[in-house]
Amino acid sequence: MRCRKCGAPAVINLRHHKLALCAEDFQTWFVDQTQRSIRKYEMFTHDDRILVAVSGGKDSLALWDVLLRLGYQADGLYIDLGIDGGLRYSEQSKAKALAFAGQHDQVRLMVVDIPGRYGESVPDVARRRRQQQRPCAICGLIKRHEMNRIALAEGYQVLATGHNLDDEVAVLFGNVLHWQVGYLQRQGPVLPADGEGLAQKVKPFCRFYERETAAYTLIRGLDYIYEECPFSLGATSLKHKETLTQLEHEAPGTKLHFYLSFLKAKRQGLLCPSEASAEMLHPCQVCGQPTIAPALCAFCRLWQS
Amino acid sequence: MNVTFRQKQWTFDSPLTVSQLLKKLRLLPETVLVVRNGQLVTEDQHLQPGDDVRIVAVVSGG
Ligand code: SF4
Ligand SMILES: [Zn+2]
Ligand SMILES: [Zn+2]
């Protein structure tokens, strides 16, 4: 198989785009496509300060790398969740994030140590709150709160995460299966800020298949944590991914089409947000972040015994 | 050739294409990348007995 751009031997064949590329042209394509998504969905400009949520995994490190190559002012935020799982997961993933930051002058990596700051690791909080099975709901709550807190305190207008097409499509599939209208209204490449002064959240990789972000990290030689968070094993989103991949295998482009058609339907007025939601928000009495709860937000309630 | 995937190892003596290898291991090409002697390769490539082959899973969870 030959590269469609230059005729050299191809290293990857993107069946859904009918496009085979060599390593050099794949990188160029990948960086250009990221820039296109940033413009198309009006995510940010070169004047904005961007905070990248870095987990040490392939997607977030690739995202940070591409944003820096495109000349954006992008700093990193690593949230240490205190997860061990027999493989020192948090420690190892933090090391990957720090190593990447160490190779770049003038970038900043902020580290939030959850057990150090709040006295308990994520699995510990989950255990105390009797969410034995999987701490993911609490983990997500903590990550969202801390990203908002740091972005606000440090003056970042935009929070960027490394979610790829496969992630987005798995979530979309789950939301459609259960007709979670509220979630569907909010799903997309750009999530407006939850409240005044907070950063808007963007997903510049939302049109890339997972395989494409993995290929980019391999070709660029980015060192990421290969192991998954031990709590992700058996997650519903992984099962959805398997089902969707089977469909993709039989009809290349299925996932991309599913996602882009959803975005188009939204633009055409499907799933318009109801008016009530924004008015019900008010600041949490402890941290000041917007909440619909009467006094304390869900995050602050976590730490009340 | 030596093939590694998720801490597992296989040895194959006869030449085969990347696509044949993935079929043998019951892996969907959408879920992996194949690296031969340090280089990413497409599914039509022929793998030779002396090759060192690493299969990288691309699915991330959570
Ligand atoms: S798998 Fe669950 S616990 Fe692990 S990082 Fe993701 S959300 Fe947190
Ligand atoms: Zn080329
Ligand atoms: Zn609060």
mmCIF file of C-alpha atoms and ligand atoms in Angstrom:
data_model
loop_
_atom_site.group_PDB
_atom_site.id
_atom_site.type_symbol
_atom_site.label_atom_id
_atom_site.label_comp_id
_atom_site.label_asym_id
_atom_site.label_seq_id
_atom_site.Cartn_x
_atom_site.Cartn_y
_atom_site.Cartn_z
ATOM 1 C CA MET A 1 0.000 0.000 0.000
ATOM 2 C CA ARG A 2 1.332 3.427 -0.980
ATOM 3 C CA CYS A 3 0.880 6.867 0.551
ATOM 4 C CA ARG A 4 -1.737 8.776 -1.390
ATOM 5 C CA LYS A 5 0.187 12.038 -0.984
ATOM 6 C CA CYS A 6 3.753 11.074 -1.893
ATOM 7 C CA GLY A 7 3.786 7.432 -3.054
ATOM 8 C CA ALA A 8 6.148 6.211 -0.308
ATOM 9 C CA PRO A 9 5.168 3.003 1.558
ATOM 10 C CA ALA A 10 2.119 3.718 3.732
ATOM 11 C CA VAL A 11 2.188 3.045 7.488
ATOM 12 C CA ILE A 12 -1.545 3.410 8.064
ATOM 13 C CA ASN A 13 -4.693 2.884 6.041
ATOM 14 C CA LEU A 14 -7.698 4.938 7.127
ATOM 15 C CA ARG A 15 -10.457 2.785 5.655
ATOM 16 C CA HIS A 16 -13.243 5.204 6.572
ATOM 17 C CA HIS A 17 -11.521 8.009 4.644
ATOM 18 C CA LYS A 18 -10.152 5.682 1.926
ATOM 19 C CA LEU A 19 -6.792 7.221 2.700
ATOM 20 C CA ALA A 20 -3.419 5.487 3.110
ATOM 21 C CA LEU A 21 -0.539 7.638 4.362
ATOM 22 C CA CYS A 22 3.176 7.449 5.144
ATOM 23 C CA ALA A 23 4.393 8.471 8.610
ATOM 24 C CA GLU A 24 5.305 12.005 7.551
ATOM 25 C CA ASP A 25 2.049 12.723 5.726
ATOM 26 C CA PHE A 26 -0.036 11.105 8.450
ATOM 27 C CA GLN A 27 1.426 13.503 11.019
ATOM 28 C CA THR A 28 0.732 16.483 8.781
ATOM 29 C CA TRP A 29 -2.826 15.242 8.157
ATOM 30 C CA PHE A 30 -3.400 14.696 11.895
ATOM 31 C CA VAL A 31 -2.208 18.156 12.913
ATOM 32 C CA ASP A 32 -4.183 19.837 10.083
ATOM 33 C CA GLN A 33 -7.366 17.966 10.979
ATOM 34 C CA THR A 34 -7.038 19.063 14.605
ATOM 35 C CA GLN A 35 -6.754 22.671 13.502
ATOM 36 C CA ARG A 36 -9.824 22.234 11.280
ATOM 37 C CA SER A 37 -11.902 20.928 14.178
ATOM 38 C CA ILE A 38 -10.741 23.802 16.394
ATOM 39 C CA ARG A 39 -11.910 26.303 13.740
ATOM 40 C CA LYS A 40 -15.037 24.484 12.659
ATOM 41 C CA TYR A 41 -16.451 24.255 16.169
ATOM 42 C CA GLU A 42 -14.988 27.632 17.243
ATOM 43 C CA MET A 43 -13.155 26.089 20.150
ATOM 44 C CA PHE A 44 -10.496 28.745 20.780
ATOM 45 C CA THR A 45 -8.006 31.074 19.124
ATOM 46 C CA HIS A 46 -4.323 31.815 19.569
ATOM 47 C CA ASP A 47 -5.281 34.569 22.058
ATOM 48 C CA ASP A 48 -6.841 32.131 24.521
ATOM 49 C CA ARG A 49 -5.005 30.419 27.345
ATOM 50 C CA ILE A 50 -5.791 26.721 27.220
ATOM 51 C CA LEU A 51 -5.592 24.199 30.001
ATOM 52 C CA VAL A 52 -5.176 20.614 28.786
ATOM 53 C CA ALA A 53 -6.384 17.871 31.119
ATOM 54 C CA VAL A 54 -3.466 15.452 30.945
ATOM 55 C CA SER A 55 -3.932 11.911 32.234
ATOM 56 C CA GLY A 56 -0.652 10.457 31.007
ATOM 57 C CA GLY A 57 -2.560 8.386 28.441
ATOM 58 C CA LYS A 58 -2.157 8.525 24.676
ATOM 59 C CA ASP A 59 -4.975 10.893 23.808
ATOM 60 C CA SER A 60 -4.237 13.693 26.239
ATOM 61 C CA LEU A 61 -0.480 13.663 25.588
ATOM 62 C CA ALA A 62 -1.079 13.653 21.830
ATOM 63 C CA LEU A 63 -3.478 16.571 22.251
ATOM 64 C CA TRP A 64 -0.996 18.602 24.265
ATOM 65 C CA ASP A 65 1.705 17.844 21.695
ATOM 66 C CA VAL A 66 -0.456 18.906 18.737
ATOM 67 C CA LEU A 67 -1.651 22.123 20.415
ATOM 68 C CA LEU A 68 1.948 23.110 21.123
ATOM 69 C CA ARG A 69 2.939 22.323 17.530
ATOM 70 C CA LEU A 70 0.090 24.542 16.350
ATOM 71 C CA GLY A 71 1.484 27.364 18.484
ATOM 72 C CA TYR A 72 -1.317 27.552 21.073
ATOM 73 C CA GLN A 73 -0.696 28.675 24.639
ATOM 74 C CA ALA A 74 -1.391 25.305 26.190
ATOM 75 C CA ASP A 75 -0.517 24.296 29.748
ATOM 76 C CA GLY A 76 -1.247 20.969 31.391
ATOM 77 C CA LEU A 77 -3.221 19.888 34.428
ATOM 78 C CA TYR A 78 -2.636 16.499 35.979
ATOM 79 C CA ILE A 79 -5.040 15.336 38.680
ATOM 80 C CA ASP A 80 -3.527 12.718 40.950
ATOM 81 C CA LEU A 81 -6.482 10.550 41.978
ATOM 82 C CA GLY A 82 -4.461 8.302 44.262
ATOM 83 C CA ILE A 83 -5.286 5.123 42.326
ATOM 84 C CA ASP A 84 -2.965 2.179 42.793
ATOM 85 C CA GLY A 85 -4.774 -0.957 41.629
ATOM 86 C CA GLY A 86 -1.625 -3.061 42.011
ATOM 87 C CA LEU A 87 0.179 -1.202 39.257
ATOM 88 C CA ARG A 88 0.780 2.193 40.883
ATOM 89 C CA TYR A 89 -1.518 3.608 38.243
ATOM 90 C CA SER A 90 -1.598 7.249 39.369
ATOM 91 C CA GLU A 91 2.116 7.357 40.125
ATOM 92 C CA GLN A 92 3.054 5.907 36.738
ATOM 93 C CA SER A 93 0.678 8.062 34.734
ATOM 94 C CA LYS A 94 1.869 11.182 36.565
ATOM 95 C CA ALA A 95 5.461 10.276 35.651
ATOM 96 C CA LYS A 96 4.485 10.215 31.947
ATOM 97 C CA ALA A 97 2.856 13.642 32.183
ATOM 98 C CA LEU A 98 5.861 15.101 34.017
ATOM 99 C CA ALA A 99 8.292 13.588 31.512
ATOM 100 C CA PHE A 100 6.420 15.178 28.609
ATOM 101 C CA ALA A 101 6.341 18.580 30.324
ATOM 102 C CA GLY A 102 10.056 18.260 31.099
ATOM 103 C CA GLN A 103 10.833 18.030 27.380
ATOM 104 C CA HIS A 104 9.172 21.363 26.592
ATOM 105 C CA ASP A 105 10.427 24.761 27.666
ATOM 106 C CA GLN A 106 7.895 27.350 28.711
ATOM 107 C CA VAL A 107 5.043 24.961 29.362
ATOM 108 C CA ARG A 108 3.550 24.557 32.755
ATOM 109 C CA LEU A 109 2.158 21.356 34.252
ATOM 110 C CA MET A 110 0.042 21.842 37.337
ATOM 111 C CA VAL A 111 -0.483 18.827 39.559
ATOM 112 C CA VAL A 112 -3.420 18.515 41.935
ATOM 113 C CA ASP A 113 -2.885 15.879 44.572
ATOM 114 C CA ILE A 114 -6.363 14.723 45.635
ATOM 115 C CA PRO A 115 -5.330 12.596 48.663
ATOM 116 C CA GLY A 116 -2.897 15.320 49.787
ATOM 117 C CA ARG A 117 -5.398 18.152 49.434
ATOM 118 C CA TYR A 118 -8.605 16.470 50.573
ATOM 119 C CA GLY A 119 -7.227 13.696 52.781
ATOM 120 C CA GLU A 120 -8.578 10.757 50.781
ATOM 121 C CA SER A 121 -7.875 9.067 47.462
ATOM 122 C CA VAL A 122 -10.691 8.604 44.950
ATOM 123 C CA PRO A 123 -11.125 4.877 45.743
ATOM 124 C CA ASP A 124 -11.204 5.763 49.471
ATOM 125 C CA VAL A 125 -13.955 8.344 49.044
ATOM 126 C CA ALA A 126 -15.918 5.881 46.933
ATOM 127 C CA ARG A 127 -15.542 3.188 49.583
ATOM 128 C CA ARG A 128 -16.646 5.558 52.352
ATOM 129 C CA ARG A 129 -19.638 6.581 50.247
ATOM 130 C CA ARG A 130 -20.337 2.856 49.648
ATOM 131 C CA GLN A 131 -19.862 3.019 45.902
ATOM 132 C CA GLN A 132 -18.000 -0.247 46.145
ATOM 133 C CA GLN A 133 -18.264 -1.406 42.581
ATOM 134 C CA ARG A 134 -16.614 1.371 40.685
ATOM 135 C CA PRO A 135 -15.510 4.816 41.786
ATOM 136 C CA CYS A 136 -16.047 6.285 38.322
ATOM 137 C CA ALA A 137 -19.041 8.494 39.098
ATOM 138 C CA ILE A 138 -17.243 10.098 42.048
ATOM 139 C CA CYS A 139 -14.022 10.241 40.076
ATOM 140 C CA GLY A 140 -15.732 12.145 37.263
ATOM 141 C CA LEU A 141 -17.309 14.571 39.728
ATOM 142 C CA ILE A 142 -13.945 15.252 41.385
ATOM 143 C CA LYS A 143 -12.127 15.717 38.085
ATOM 144 C CA ARG A 144 -14.754 18.153 36.745
ATOM 145 C CA HIS A 145 -14.708 20.184 39.942
ATOM 146 C CA GLU A 146 -10.917 20.389 40.101
ATOM 147 C CA MET A 147 -10.561 21.286 36.427
ATOM 148 C CA ASN A 148 -13.050 24.139 36.888
ATOM 149 C CA ARG A 149 -11.345 25.268 40.078
ATOM 150 C CA ILE A 150 -7.859 25.418 38.574
ATOM 151 C CA ALA A 151 -8.996 26.985 35.296
ATOM 152 C CA LEU A 152 -10.807 29.724 37.195
ATOM 153 C CA ALA A 153 -8.027 30.325 39.735
ATOM 154 C CA GLU A 154 -5.304 30.443 37.097
ATOM 155 C CA GLY A 155 -7.229 32.385 34.464
ATOM 156 C CA TYR A 156 -7.673 29.824 31.664
ATOM 157 C CA GLN A 157 -10.554 30.481 29.266
ATOM 158 C CA VAL A 158 -10.617 27.000 27.802
ATOM 159 C CA LEU A 159 -10.317 23.474 29.155
ATOM 160 C CA ALA A 160 -9.312 20.896 26.553
ATOM 161 C CA THR A 161 -9.708 17.152 26.973
ATOM 162 C CA GLY A 162 -8.397 14.325 24.791
ATOM 163 C CA HIS A 163 -11.752 12.610 24.144
ATOM 164 C CA ASN A 164 -11.664 10.913 20.752
ATOM 165 C CA LEU A 165 -14.409 9.797 18.380
ATOM 166 C CA ASP A 166 -14.635 6.338 19.925
ATOM 167 C CA ASP A 167 -15.156 7.870 23.383
ATOM 168 C CA GLU A 168 -17.767 10.284 22.100
ATOM 169 C CA VAL A 169 -19.619 7.637 20.124
ATOM 170 C CA ALA A 170 -19.673 5.200 23.060
ATOM 171 C CA VAL A 171 -21.201 7.902 25.261
ATOM 172 C CA LEU A 172 -23.648 8.930 22.537
ATOM 173 C CA PHE A 173 -24.708 5.313 22.049
ATOM 174 C CA GLY A 174 -25.298 4.908 25.796
ATOM 175 C CA ASN A 175 -27.245 8.160 25.970
ATOM 176 C CA VAL A 176 -29.424 7.150 23.036
ATOM 177 C CA LEU A 177 -30.072 3.658 24.408
ATOM 178 C CA HIS A 178 -31.484 5.228 27.559
ATOM 179 C CA TRP A 179 -32.787 8.412 25.909
ATOM 180 C CA GLN A 180 -30.899 10.613 28.318
ATOM 181 C CA VAL A 181 -32.192 13.808 26.790
ATOM 182 C CA GLY A 182 -30.391 16.101 29.226
ATOM 183 C CA TYR A 183 -27.030 14.494 28.457
ATOM 184 C CA LEU A 184 -27.705 14.486 24.724
ATOM 185 C CA GLN A 185 -28.433 18.214 24.848
ATOM 186 C CA ARG A 186 -25.046 18.843 26.401
ATOM 187 C CA GLN A 187 -22.960 16.394 24.363
ATOM 188 C CA GLY A 188 -20.757 17.804 21.632
ATOM 189 C CA PRO A 189 -17.292 19.103 20.713
ATOM 190 C CA VAL A 190 -17.819 22.290 22.761
ATOM 191 C CA LEU A 191 -19.478 22.467 26.139
ATOM 192 C CA PRO A 192 -20.221 26.028 27.191
ATOM 193 C CA ALA A 193 -19.036 27.009 30.677
ATOM 194 C CA ASP A 194 -21.181 25.675 33.531
ATOM 195 C CA GLY A 195 -21.413 29.131 35.023
ATOM 196 C CA GLU A 196 -20.035 32.626 34.908
ATOM 197 C CA GLY A 197 -16.260 32.926 34.949
ATOM 198 C CA LEU A 198 -15.760 29.232 34.304
ATOM 199 C CA ALA A 199 -13.888 27.862 31.304
ATOM 200 C CA GLN A 200 -15.623 26.288 28.348
ATOM 201 C CA LYS A 201 -14.729 22.666 27.649
ATOM 202 C CA VAL A 202 -13.588 21.511 24.247
ATOM 203 C CA LYS A 203 -12.654 18.217 22.597
ATOM 204 C CA PRO A 204 -10.377 18.940 19.631
ATOM 205 C CA PHE A 205 -9.891 15.192 18.911
ATOM 206 C CA CYS A 206 -13.609 14.384 18.734
ATOM 207 C CA ARG A 207 -13.380 13.439 15.038
ATOM 208 C CA PHE A 208 -10.357 11.152 15.378
ATOM 209 C CA TYR A 209 -10.723 7.431 15.742
ATOM 210 C CA GLU A 210 -8.831 6.062 18.727
ATOM 211 C CA ARG A 211 -6.605 4.198 16.293
ATOM 212 C CA GLU A 212 -5.545 7.493 14.757
ATOM 213 C CA THR A 213 -4.531 9.094 18.044
ATOM 214 C CA ALA A 214 -2.643 5.902 18.937
ATOM 215 C CA ALA A 215 -0.832 5.977 15.592
ATOM 216 C CA TYR A 216 0.106 9.616 16.140
ATOM 217 C CA THR A 217 1.630 8.900 19.571
ATOM 218 C CA LEU A 218 3.554 5.928 18.151
ATOM 219 C CA ILE A 219 4.901 7.857 15.179
ATOM 220 C CA ARG A 220 5.822 10.840 17.360
ATOM 221 C CA GLY A 221 7.439 8.519 19.902
ATOM 222 C CA LEU A 222 5.385 9.976 22.773
ATOM 223 C CA ASP A 223 5.755 7.930 25.912
ATOM 224 C CA TYR A 224 2.317 7.298 27.455
ATOM 225 C CA ILE A 225 0.875 4.944 30.040
ATOM 226 C CA TYR A 226 -0.200 1.845 28.182
ATOM 227 C CA GLU A 227 -2.128 0.314 31.079
ATOM 228 C CA GLU A 228 -5.694 1.375 31.668
ATOM 229 C CA CYS A 229 -7.049 2.601 34.958
ATOM 230 C CA PRO A 230 -7.820 -0.674 36.803
ATOM 231 C CA PHE A 231 -11.391 0.520 37.415
ATOM 232 C CA SER A 232 -12.159 0.796 33.712
ATOM 233 C CA LEU A 233 -12.250 -3.006 33.367
ATOM 234 C CA GLY A 234 -15.725 -4.181 32.459
ATOM 235 C CA ALA A 235 -17.093 -0.635 32.145
ATOM 236 C CA THR A 236 -20.302 -0.310 30.134
ATOM 237 C CA SER A 237 -18.641 2.220 27.847
ATOM 238 C CA LEU A 238 -16.066 -0.438 26.899
ATOM 239 C CA LYS A 239 -18.822 -2.894 26.044
ATOM 240 C CA HIS A 240 -20.469 -0.260 23.883
ATOM 241 C CA LYS A 241 -17.128 0.337 22.204
ATOM 242 C CA GLU A 242 -16.887 -3.357 21.316
ATOM 243 C CA THR A 243 -20.340 -3.413 19.779
ATOM 244 C CA LEU A 244 -19.682 -0.253 17.803
ATOM 245 C CA THR A 245 -16.320 -1.522 16.583
ATOM 246 C CA GLN A 246 -18.026 -4.609 15.187
ATOM 247 C CA LEU A 247 -20.360 -2.347 13.221
ATOM 248 C CA GLU A 248 -17.421 -0.218 12.086
ATOM 249 C CA HIS A 249 -15.594 -3.318 10.895
ATOM 250 C CA GLU A 250 -18.526 -4.295 8.712
ATOM 251 C CA ALA A 251 -19.137 -0.770 7.424
ATOM 252 C CA PRO A 252 -16.130 1.568 7.750
ATOM 253 C CA GLY A 253 -17.145 5.084 8.727
ATOM 254 C CA THR A 254 -20.180 4.028 10.778
ATOM 255 C CA LYS A 255 -18.950 5.725 13.955
ATOM 256 C CA LEU A 256 -17.981 8.957 12.259
ATOM 257 C CA HIS A 257 -21.312 9.081 10.465
ATOM 258 C CA PHE A 258 -23.260 8.374 13.672
ATOM 259 C CA TYR A 259 -21.491 11.210 15.497
ATOM 260 C CA LEU A 260 -21.547 13.799 12.717
ATOM 261 C CA SER A 261 -25.206 13.104 11.935
ATOM 262 C CA PHE A 262 -26.030 13.603 15.599
ATOM 263 C CA LEU A 263 -24.243 16.977 15.597
ATOM 264 C CA LYS A 264 -26.070 17.962 12.419
ATOM 265 C CA ALA A 265 -29.444 16.976 13.854
ATOM 266 C CA LYS A 266 -28.668 19.122 16.894
ATOM 267 C CA ARG A 267 -27.805 22.099 14.720
ATOM 268 C CA GLN A 268 -31.129 21.632 12.984
ATOM 269 C CA GLY A 269 -32.955 21.999 16.268
ATOM 270 C CA LEU A 270 -33.283 18.472 17.612
ATOM 271 C CA LEU A 271 -32.812 18.398 21.396
ATOM 272 C CA CYS A 272 -32.994 22.128 22.095
ATOM 273 C CA PRO A 273 -32.122 22.751 25.733
ATOM 274 C CA SER A 274 -35.068 23.669 27.905
ATOM 275 C CA GLU A 275 -35.069 27.210 29.291
ATOM 276 C CA ALA A 276 -35.326 26.273 32.938
ATOM 277 C CA SER A 277 -31.905 24.634 33.404
ATOM 278 C CA ALA A 278 -29.621 27.704 33.527
ATOM 279 C CA GLU A 279 -31.803 29.637 35.963
ATOM 280 C CA MET A 280 -31.749 26.902 38.563
ATOM 281 C CA LEU A 281 -27.997 27.251 39.089
ATOM 282 C CA HIS A 282 -26.562 29.218 41.997
ATOM 283 C CA PRO A 283 -23.154 29.303 43.704
ATOM 284 C CA CYS A 284 -22.198 26.584 46.191
ATOM 285 C CA GLN A 285 -21.865 28.005 49.725
ATOM 286 C CA VAL A 286 -18.413 26.500 50.175
ATOM 287 C CA CYS A 287 -16.566 26.571 46.843
ATOM 288 C CA GLY A 288 -18.686 28.995 44.831
ATOM 289 C CA GLN A 289 -19.041 26.727 41.803
ATOM 290 C CA PRO A 290 -22.511 26.667 40.225
ATOM 291 C CA THR A 291 -24.849 23.968 41.466
ATOM 292 C CA ILE A 292 -28.550 23.121 41.435
ATOM 293 C CA ALA A 293 -28.374 21.719 44.984
ATOM 294 C CA PRO A 294 -29.796 24.041 47.698
ATOM 295 C CA ALA A 295 -26.607 24.741 49.713
ATOM 296 C CA LEU A 296 -23.494 22.736 48.921
ATOM 297 C CA CYS A 297 -22.514 21.339 45.537
ATOM 298 C CA ALA A 298 -22.141 17.586 45.067
ATOM 299 C CA PHE A 299 -18.352 17.873 45.289
ATOM 300 C CA CYS A 300 -18.361 19.693 48.641
ATOM 301 C CA ARG A 301 -20.931 17.253 50.027
ATOM 302 C CA LEU A 302 -18.470 14.424 49.309
ATOM 303 C CA TRP A 303 -16.176 15.573 52.084
ATOM 304 C CA GLN A 304 -18.887 15.982 54.732
ATOM 305 C CA SER A 305 -18.838 12.709 56.625
ATOM 306 C CA MET B 1 8.667 -14.339 13.829
ATOM 307 C CA ASN B 2 7.989 -13.312 17.375
ATOM 308 C CA VAL B 3 4.690 -11.633 18.070
ATOM 309 C CA THR B 4 3.785 -9.867 21.311
ATOM 310 C CA PHE B 5 0.431 -8.527 22.400
ATOM 311 C CA ARG B 6 -0.654 -7.570 25.929
ATOM 312 C CA GLN B 7 2.095 -9.528 27.700
ATOM 313 C CA LYS B 8 1.420 -12.592 25.548
ATOM 314 C CA GLN B 9 3.887 -14.062 23.041
ATOM 315 C CA TRP B 10 3.554 -16.212 19.933
ATOM 316 C CA THR B 11 6.018 -17.604 17.423
ATOM 317 C CA PHE B 12 5.125 -18.230 13.783
ATOM 318 C CA ASP B 13 7.484 -19.974 11.373
ATOM 319 C CA SER B 14 5.863 -19.334 8.016
ATOM 320 C CA PRO B 15 5.500 -15.941 6.361
ATOM 321 C CA LEU B 16 2.061 -14.318 6.560
ATOM 322 C CA THR B 17 0.473 -10.946 6.001
ATOM 323 C CA VAL B 18 -0.490 -8.605 8.827
ATOM 324 C CA SER B 19 -4.115 -9.203 7.969
ATOM 325 C CA GLN B 20 -3.687 -13.007 8.197
ATOM 326 C CA LEU B 21 -1.900 -12.637 11.515
ATOM 327 C CA LEU B 22 -4.758 -10.577 12.978
ATOM 328 C CA LYS B 23 -7.298 -13.140 11.766
ATOM 329 C CA LYS B 24 -5.313 -15.946 13.398
ATOM 330 C CA LEU B 25 -5.323 -14.050 16.683
ATOM 331 C CA ARG B 26 -8.998 -13.101 16.243
ATOM 332 C CA LEU B 27 -8.285 -9.399 16.455
ATOM 333 C CA LEU B 28 -10.252 -6.779 14.564
ATOM 334 C CA PRO B 29 -7.909 -4.499 12.601
ATOM 335 C CA GLU B 30 -9.844 -1.487 13.961
ATOM 336 C CA THR B 31 -8.693 -2.249 17.505
ATOM 337 C CA VAL B 32 -4.930 -2.545 17.010
ATOM 338 C CA LEU B 33 -1.830 -1.176 15.325
ATOM 339 C CA VAL B 34 0.925 -3.482 14.149
ATOM 340 C CA VAL B 35 4.569 -2.538 14.536
ATOM 341 C CA ARG B 36 7.183 -4.552 12.639
ATOM 342 C CA ASN B 37 10.805 -4.077 13.686
ATOM 343 C CA GLY B 38 9.879 -0.718 15.194
ATOM 344 C CA GLN B 39 7.866 0.505 12.172
ATOM 345 C CA LEU B 40 4.115 0.847 11.878
ATOM 346 C CA VAL B 41 2.799 -1.303 8.986
ATOM 347 C CA THR B 42 -0.438 -1.630 6.987
ATOM 348 C CA GLU B 43 -2.471 -4.840 6.788
ATOM 349 C CA ASP B 44 -1.271 -5.904 3.338
ATOM 350 C CA GLN B 45 2.376 -6.102 4.464
ATOM 351 C CA HIS B 46 4.129 -9.485 4.483
ATOM 352 C CA LEU B 47 5.744 -10.512 7.728
ATOM 353 C CA GLN B 48 8.901 -12.626 7.463
ATOM 354 C CA PRO B 49 10.171 -15.346 9.825
ATOM 355 C CA GLY B 50 12.886 -13.108 11.359
ATOM 356 C CA ASP B 51 10.548 -10.192 12.084
ATOM 357 C CA ASP B 52 9.877 -8.813 15.505
ATOM 358 C CA VAL B 53 6.182 -7.934 15.644
ATOM 359 C CA ARG B 54 4.441 -5.931 18.338
ATOM 360 C CA ILE B 55 0.679 -5.500 18.352
ATOM 361 C CA VAL B 56 -0.545 -2.395 20.154
ATOM 362 C CA ALA B 57 -4.116 -2.212 21.455
ATOM 363 C CA VAL B 58 -5.743 1.119 20.740
ATOM 364 C CA VAL B 59 -8.919 0.855 22.810
ATOM 365 C CA SER B 60 -8.887 2.878 25.976
ATOM 366 C CA GLY B 61 -11.535 2.593 28.614
ATOM 367 C CA GLY B 62 -13.321 4.606 31.256
HETATM 368 S S1 SF4 C 1 -11.792 4.435 35.022
HETATM 369 FE FE1 SF4 C 1 -13.103 5.374 36.568
HETATM 370 S S2 SF4 C 1 -11.791 5.564 38.378
HETATM 371 FE FE2 SF4 C 1 -10.432 5.206 36.642
HETATM 372 S S3 SF4 C 1 -9.839 7.268 35.982
HETATM 373 FE FE3 SF4 C 1 -11.609 6.667 34.746
HETATM 374 S S4 SF4 C 1 -13.374 7.512 35.876
HETATM 375 FE FE4 SF4 C 1 -11.626 7.500 37.287
HETATM 376 ZN ZN ZN C 2 3.596 10.335 2.041
HETATM 377 ZN ZN ZN C 3 -18.904 23.303 46.329
#
